[in-house]
mmCIF file of C-alpha atoms and ligand atoms in Angstrom:
data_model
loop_
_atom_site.group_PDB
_atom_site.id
_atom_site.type_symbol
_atom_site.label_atom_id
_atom_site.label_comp_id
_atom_site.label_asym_id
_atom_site.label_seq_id
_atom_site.Cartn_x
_atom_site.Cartn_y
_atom_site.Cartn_z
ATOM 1 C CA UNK T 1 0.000 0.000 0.000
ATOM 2 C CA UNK T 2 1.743 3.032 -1.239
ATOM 3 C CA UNK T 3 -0.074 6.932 -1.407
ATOM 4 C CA UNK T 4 -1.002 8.164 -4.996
ATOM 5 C CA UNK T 5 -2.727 10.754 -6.325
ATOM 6 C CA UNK T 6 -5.876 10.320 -7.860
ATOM 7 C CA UNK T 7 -7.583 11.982 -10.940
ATOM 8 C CA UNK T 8 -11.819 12.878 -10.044
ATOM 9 C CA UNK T 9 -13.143 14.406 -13.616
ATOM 10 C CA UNK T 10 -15.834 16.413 -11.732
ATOM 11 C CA UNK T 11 -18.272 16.065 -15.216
ATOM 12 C CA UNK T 12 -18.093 12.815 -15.980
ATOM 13 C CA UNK T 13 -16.797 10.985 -12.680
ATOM 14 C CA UNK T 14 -13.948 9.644 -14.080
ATOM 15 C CA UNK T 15 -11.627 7.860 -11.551
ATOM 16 C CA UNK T 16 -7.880 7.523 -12.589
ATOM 17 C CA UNK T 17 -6.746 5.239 -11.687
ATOM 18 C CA UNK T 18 -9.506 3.019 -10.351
ATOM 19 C CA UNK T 19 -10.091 -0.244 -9.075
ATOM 20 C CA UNK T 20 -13.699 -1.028 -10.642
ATOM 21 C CA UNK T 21 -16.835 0.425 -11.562
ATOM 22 C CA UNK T 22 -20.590 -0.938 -11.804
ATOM 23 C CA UNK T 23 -23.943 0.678 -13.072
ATOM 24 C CA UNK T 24 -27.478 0.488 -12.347
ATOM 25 C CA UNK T 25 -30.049 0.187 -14.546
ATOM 26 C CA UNK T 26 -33.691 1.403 -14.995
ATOM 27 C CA UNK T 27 -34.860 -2.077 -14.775
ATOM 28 C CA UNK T 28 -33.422 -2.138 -11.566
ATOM 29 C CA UNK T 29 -35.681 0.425 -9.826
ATOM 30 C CA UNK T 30 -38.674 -1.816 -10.445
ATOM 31 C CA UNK T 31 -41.056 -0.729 -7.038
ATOM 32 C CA UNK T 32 -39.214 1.556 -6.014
ATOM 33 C CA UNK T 33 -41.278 4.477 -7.876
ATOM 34 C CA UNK T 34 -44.426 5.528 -6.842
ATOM 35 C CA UNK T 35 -45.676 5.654 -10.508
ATOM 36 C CA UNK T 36 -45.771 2.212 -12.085
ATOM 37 C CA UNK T 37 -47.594 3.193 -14.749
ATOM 38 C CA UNK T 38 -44.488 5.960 -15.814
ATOM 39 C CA UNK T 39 -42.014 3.544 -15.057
ATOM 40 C CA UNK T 40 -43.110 0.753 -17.060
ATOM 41 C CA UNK T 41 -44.057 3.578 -20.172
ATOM 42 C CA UNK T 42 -40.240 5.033 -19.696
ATOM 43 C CA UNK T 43 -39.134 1.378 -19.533
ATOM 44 C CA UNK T 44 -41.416 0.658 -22.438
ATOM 45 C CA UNK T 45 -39.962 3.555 -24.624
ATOM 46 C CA UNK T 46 -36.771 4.551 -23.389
ATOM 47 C CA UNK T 47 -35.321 1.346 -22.749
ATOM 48 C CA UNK T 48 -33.071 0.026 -20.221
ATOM 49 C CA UNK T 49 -31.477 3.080 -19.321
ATOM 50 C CA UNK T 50 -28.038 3.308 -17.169
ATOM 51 C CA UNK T 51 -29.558 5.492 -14.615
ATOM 52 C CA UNK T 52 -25.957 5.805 -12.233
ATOM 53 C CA UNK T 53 -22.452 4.452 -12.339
ATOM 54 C CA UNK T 54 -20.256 4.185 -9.905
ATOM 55 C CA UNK T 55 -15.980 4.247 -9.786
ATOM 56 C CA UNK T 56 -14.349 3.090 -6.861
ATOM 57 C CA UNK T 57 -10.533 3.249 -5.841
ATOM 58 C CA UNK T 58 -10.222 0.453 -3.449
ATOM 59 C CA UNK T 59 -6.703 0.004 -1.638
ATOM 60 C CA UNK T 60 -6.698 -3.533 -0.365
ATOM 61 C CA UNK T 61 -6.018 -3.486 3.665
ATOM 62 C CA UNK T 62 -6.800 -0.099 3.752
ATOM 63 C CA UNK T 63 -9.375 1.233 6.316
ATOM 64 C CA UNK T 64 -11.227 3.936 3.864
ATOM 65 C CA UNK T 65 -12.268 3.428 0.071
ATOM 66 C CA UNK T 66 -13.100 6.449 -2.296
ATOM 67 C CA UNK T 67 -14.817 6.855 -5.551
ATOM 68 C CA UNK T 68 -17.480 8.879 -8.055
ATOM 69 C CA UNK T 69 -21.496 8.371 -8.457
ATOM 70 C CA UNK T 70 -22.626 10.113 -11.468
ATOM 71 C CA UNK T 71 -26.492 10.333 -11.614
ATOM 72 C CA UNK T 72 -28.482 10.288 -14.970
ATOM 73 C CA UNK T 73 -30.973 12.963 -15.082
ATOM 74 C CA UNK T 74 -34.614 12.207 -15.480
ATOM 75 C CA UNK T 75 -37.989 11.293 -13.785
ATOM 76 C CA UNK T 76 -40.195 8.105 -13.700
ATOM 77 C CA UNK T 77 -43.558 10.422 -12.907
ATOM 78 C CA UNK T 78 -43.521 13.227 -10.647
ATOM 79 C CA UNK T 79 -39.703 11.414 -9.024
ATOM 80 C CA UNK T 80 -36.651 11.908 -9.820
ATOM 81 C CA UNK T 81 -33.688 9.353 -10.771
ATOM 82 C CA UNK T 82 -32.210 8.441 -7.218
ATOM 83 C CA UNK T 83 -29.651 5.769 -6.058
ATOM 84 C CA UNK T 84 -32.077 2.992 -4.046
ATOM 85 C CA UNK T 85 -31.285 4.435 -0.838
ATOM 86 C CA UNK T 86 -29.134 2.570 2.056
ATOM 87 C CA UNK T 87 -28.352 1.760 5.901
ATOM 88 C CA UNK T 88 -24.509 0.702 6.259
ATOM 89 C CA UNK T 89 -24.418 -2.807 7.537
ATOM 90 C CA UNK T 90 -22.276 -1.624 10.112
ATOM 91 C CA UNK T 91 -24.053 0.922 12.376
ATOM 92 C CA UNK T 92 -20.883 2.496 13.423
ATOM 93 C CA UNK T 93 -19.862 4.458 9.861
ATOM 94 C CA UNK T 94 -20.328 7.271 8.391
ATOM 95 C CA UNK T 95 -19.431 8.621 4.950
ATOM 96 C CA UNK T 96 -19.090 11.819 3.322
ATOM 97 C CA UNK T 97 -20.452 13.174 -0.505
ATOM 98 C CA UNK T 98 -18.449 15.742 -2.312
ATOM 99 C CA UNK T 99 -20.667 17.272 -5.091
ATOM 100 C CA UNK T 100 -18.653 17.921 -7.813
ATOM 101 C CA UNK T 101 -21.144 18.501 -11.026
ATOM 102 C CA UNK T 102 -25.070 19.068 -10.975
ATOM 103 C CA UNK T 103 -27.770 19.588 -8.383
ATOM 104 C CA UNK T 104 -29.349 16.946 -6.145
ATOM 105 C CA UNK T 105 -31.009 16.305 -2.922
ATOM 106 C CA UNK T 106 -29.584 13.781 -0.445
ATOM 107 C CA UNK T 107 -32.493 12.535 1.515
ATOM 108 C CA UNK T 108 -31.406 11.085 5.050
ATOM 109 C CA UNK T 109 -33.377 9.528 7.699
ATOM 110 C CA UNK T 110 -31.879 7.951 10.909
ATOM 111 C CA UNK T 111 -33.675 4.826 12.645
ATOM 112 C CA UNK T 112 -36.144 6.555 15.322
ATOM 113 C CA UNK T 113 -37.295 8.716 12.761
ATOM 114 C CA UNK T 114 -35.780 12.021 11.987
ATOM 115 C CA UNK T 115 -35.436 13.259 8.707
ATOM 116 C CA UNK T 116 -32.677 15.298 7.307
ATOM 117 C CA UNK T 117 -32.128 16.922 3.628
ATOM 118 C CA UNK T 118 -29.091 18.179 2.446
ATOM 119 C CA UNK T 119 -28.949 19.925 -1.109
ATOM 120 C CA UNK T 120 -26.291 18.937 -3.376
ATOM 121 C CA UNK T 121 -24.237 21.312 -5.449
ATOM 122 C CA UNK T 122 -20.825 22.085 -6.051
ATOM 123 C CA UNK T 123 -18.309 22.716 -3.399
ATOM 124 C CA UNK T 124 -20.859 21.026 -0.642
ATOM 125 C CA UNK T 125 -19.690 18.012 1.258
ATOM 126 C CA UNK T 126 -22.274 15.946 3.017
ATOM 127 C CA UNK T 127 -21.350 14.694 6.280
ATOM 128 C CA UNK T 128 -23.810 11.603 6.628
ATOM 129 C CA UNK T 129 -23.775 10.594 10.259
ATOM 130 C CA UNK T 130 -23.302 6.934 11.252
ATOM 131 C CA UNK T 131 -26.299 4.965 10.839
ATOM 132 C CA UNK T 132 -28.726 7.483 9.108
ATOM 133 C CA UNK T 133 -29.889 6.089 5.748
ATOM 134 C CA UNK T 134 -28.886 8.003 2.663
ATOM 135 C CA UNK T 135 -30.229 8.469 -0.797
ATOM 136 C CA UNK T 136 -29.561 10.808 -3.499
ATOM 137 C CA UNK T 137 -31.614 12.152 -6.063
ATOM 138 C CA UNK T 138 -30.412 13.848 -8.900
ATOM 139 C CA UNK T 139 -33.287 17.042 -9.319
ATOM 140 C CA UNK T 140 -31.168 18.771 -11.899
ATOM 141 C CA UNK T 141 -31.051 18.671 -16.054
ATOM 142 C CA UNK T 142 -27.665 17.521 -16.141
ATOM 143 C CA UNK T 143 -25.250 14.494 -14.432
ATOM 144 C CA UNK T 144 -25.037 14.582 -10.597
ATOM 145 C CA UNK T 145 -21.127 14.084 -9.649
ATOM 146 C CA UNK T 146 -20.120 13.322 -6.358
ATOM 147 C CA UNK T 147 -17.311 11.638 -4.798
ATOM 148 C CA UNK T 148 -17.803 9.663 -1.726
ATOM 149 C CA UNK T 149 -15.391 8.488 0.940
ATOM 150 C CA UNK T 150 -16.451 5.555 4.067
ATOM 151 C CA UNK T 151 -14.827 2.927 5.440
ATOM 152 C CA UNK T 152 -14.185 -0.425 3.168
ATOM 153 C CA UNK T 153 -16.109 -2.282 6.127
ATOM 154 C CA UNK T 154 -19.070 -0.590 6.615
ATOM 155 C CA UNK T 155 -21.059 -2.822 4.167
ATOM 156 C CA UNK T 156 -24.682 -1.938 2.400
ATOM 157 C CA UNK T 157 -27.951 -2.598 3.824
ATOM 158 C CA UNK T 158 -30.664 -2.446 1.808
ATOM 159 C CA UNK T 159 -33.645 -4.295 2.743
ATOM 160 C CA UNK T 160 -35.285 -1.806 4.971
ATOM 161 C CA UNK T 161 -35.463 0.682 2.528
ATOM 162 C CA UNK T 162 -36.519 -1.448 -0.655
ATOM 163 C CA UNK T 163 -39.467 -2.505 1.803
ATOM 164 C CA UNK T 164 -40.312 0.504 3.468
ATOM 165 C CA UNK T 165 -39.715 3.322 1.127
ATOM 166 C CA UNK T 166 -37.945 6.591 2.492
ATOM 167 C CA UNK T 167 -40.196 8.645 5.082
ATOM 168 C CA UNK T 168 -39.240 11.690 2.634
ATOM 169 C CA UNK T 169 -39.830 11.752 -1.368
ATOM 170 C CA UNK T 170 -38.549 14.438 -3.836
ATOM 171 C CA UNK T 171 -40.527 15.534 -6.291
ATOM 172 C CA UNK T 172 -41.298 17.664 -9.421
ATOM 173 C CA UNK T 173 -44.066 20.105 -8.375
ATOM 174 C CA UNK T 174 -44.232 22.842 -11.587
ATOM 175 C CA UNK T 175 -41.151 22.176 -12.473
ATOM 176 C CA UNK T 176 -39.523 22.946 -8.821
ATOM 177 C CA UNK T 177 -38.130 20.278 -6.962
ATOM 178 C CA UNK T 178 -40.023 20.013 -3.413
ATOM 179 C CA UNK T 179 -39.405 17.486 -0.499
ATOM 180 C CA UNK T 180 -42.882 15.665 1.268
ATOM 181 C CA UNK T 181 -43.590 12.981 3.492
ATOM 182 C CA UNK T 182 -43.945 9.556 1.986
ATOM 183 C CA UNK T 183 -47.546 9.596 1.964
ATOM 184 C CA UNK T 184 -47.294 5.266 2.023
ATOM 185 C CA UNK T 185 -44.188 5.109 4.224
ATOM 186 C CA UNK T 186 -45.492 2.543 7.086
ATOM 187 C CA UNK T 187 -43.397 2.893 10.286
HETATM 188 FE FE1 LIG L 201 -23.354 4.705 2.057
#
């Protein structure tokens, strides 16, 4: 393990060099949206759509990992493209986002209930306490960029949120992004 410098193209998310990426897909996001009828008419005509990617440098035995998420815009209905929203499997780490490129919302909620939203733009860095649940949602016209930095061990959980929703959605209301209670979240 040796330090390096790393290249972060704040427009396209770029990592250089990198140690893998993935992507998500539209497909992917099946439930999820509040408007099946949208989804399966964007699914229908837009196709499969990459709707994020992420980069990730990943120095074995090291404590912390690093990397990009750039968002896709667009909406499925009234909501925007988001990531699927997560606890970390280990209750005990936090993580930071570094917007880079584009405008978002990060929608957090903690387990006994508060809700939190930070707006992304450029030059703001998230601090995302440990154990609050994060999402992001890209509310702009053009790629969301942000790097991220946790710890390599604290994990993804995902199941609470895929079956509960997020107590906070984000919106298109006339064009204007706006932030309301999950009118089906069940607590
Ligand atoms: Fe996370």
């Amino acid at each position: 393990m040796l330090p390096e410098g790393v290249a972060i193209d704040p427009l396209t998310g770029a990592v250089t060099p990198n140690t893998g990426e993935y992507t998500k897909r539209l497909s992917e996001f099946r439930g999820i949206y509040r408007d099946q009828k949208a989804f399966d008419a964007l699914l229908g005509m837009a196709g499969d759509l990459v709707t994020y990617r992420v980069v990730e440098y990943r120095a074995e035995n090291s404590d912390i990992f690093f990397g990009t998420t750039t968002m896709m815009p667009g909406r499925v209905g009234d909501e925007y493209f988001m990531t699927r929203g997560h606890y970390h499997a280990r209750r005990d780490r936090g993580e930071i986002y570094y917007t880079q490129s584009g405008e978002g919302m990060l929608v957090l909620q903690s387990r006994d209930g508060q809700t939190r939203e930070v707006a992304m733009k450029p030059g703001i860095c998230a601090f995302i306490p440990p154990d609050w649940a994060h999402r992001s949602v890209n509310t702009g016209k053009t790629p969301l960029v942000f790097t991220w930095c946790c710890g390599q061990d604290a994990g993804h959980d995902y199941d609470e949120i895929a079956a509960k929703g997020m107590r906070t959605l984000v919106i298109a209301e006339n064009e204007v992004s706006v932030c309301i209670p999950n009118p089906k979240y069940v607590t």
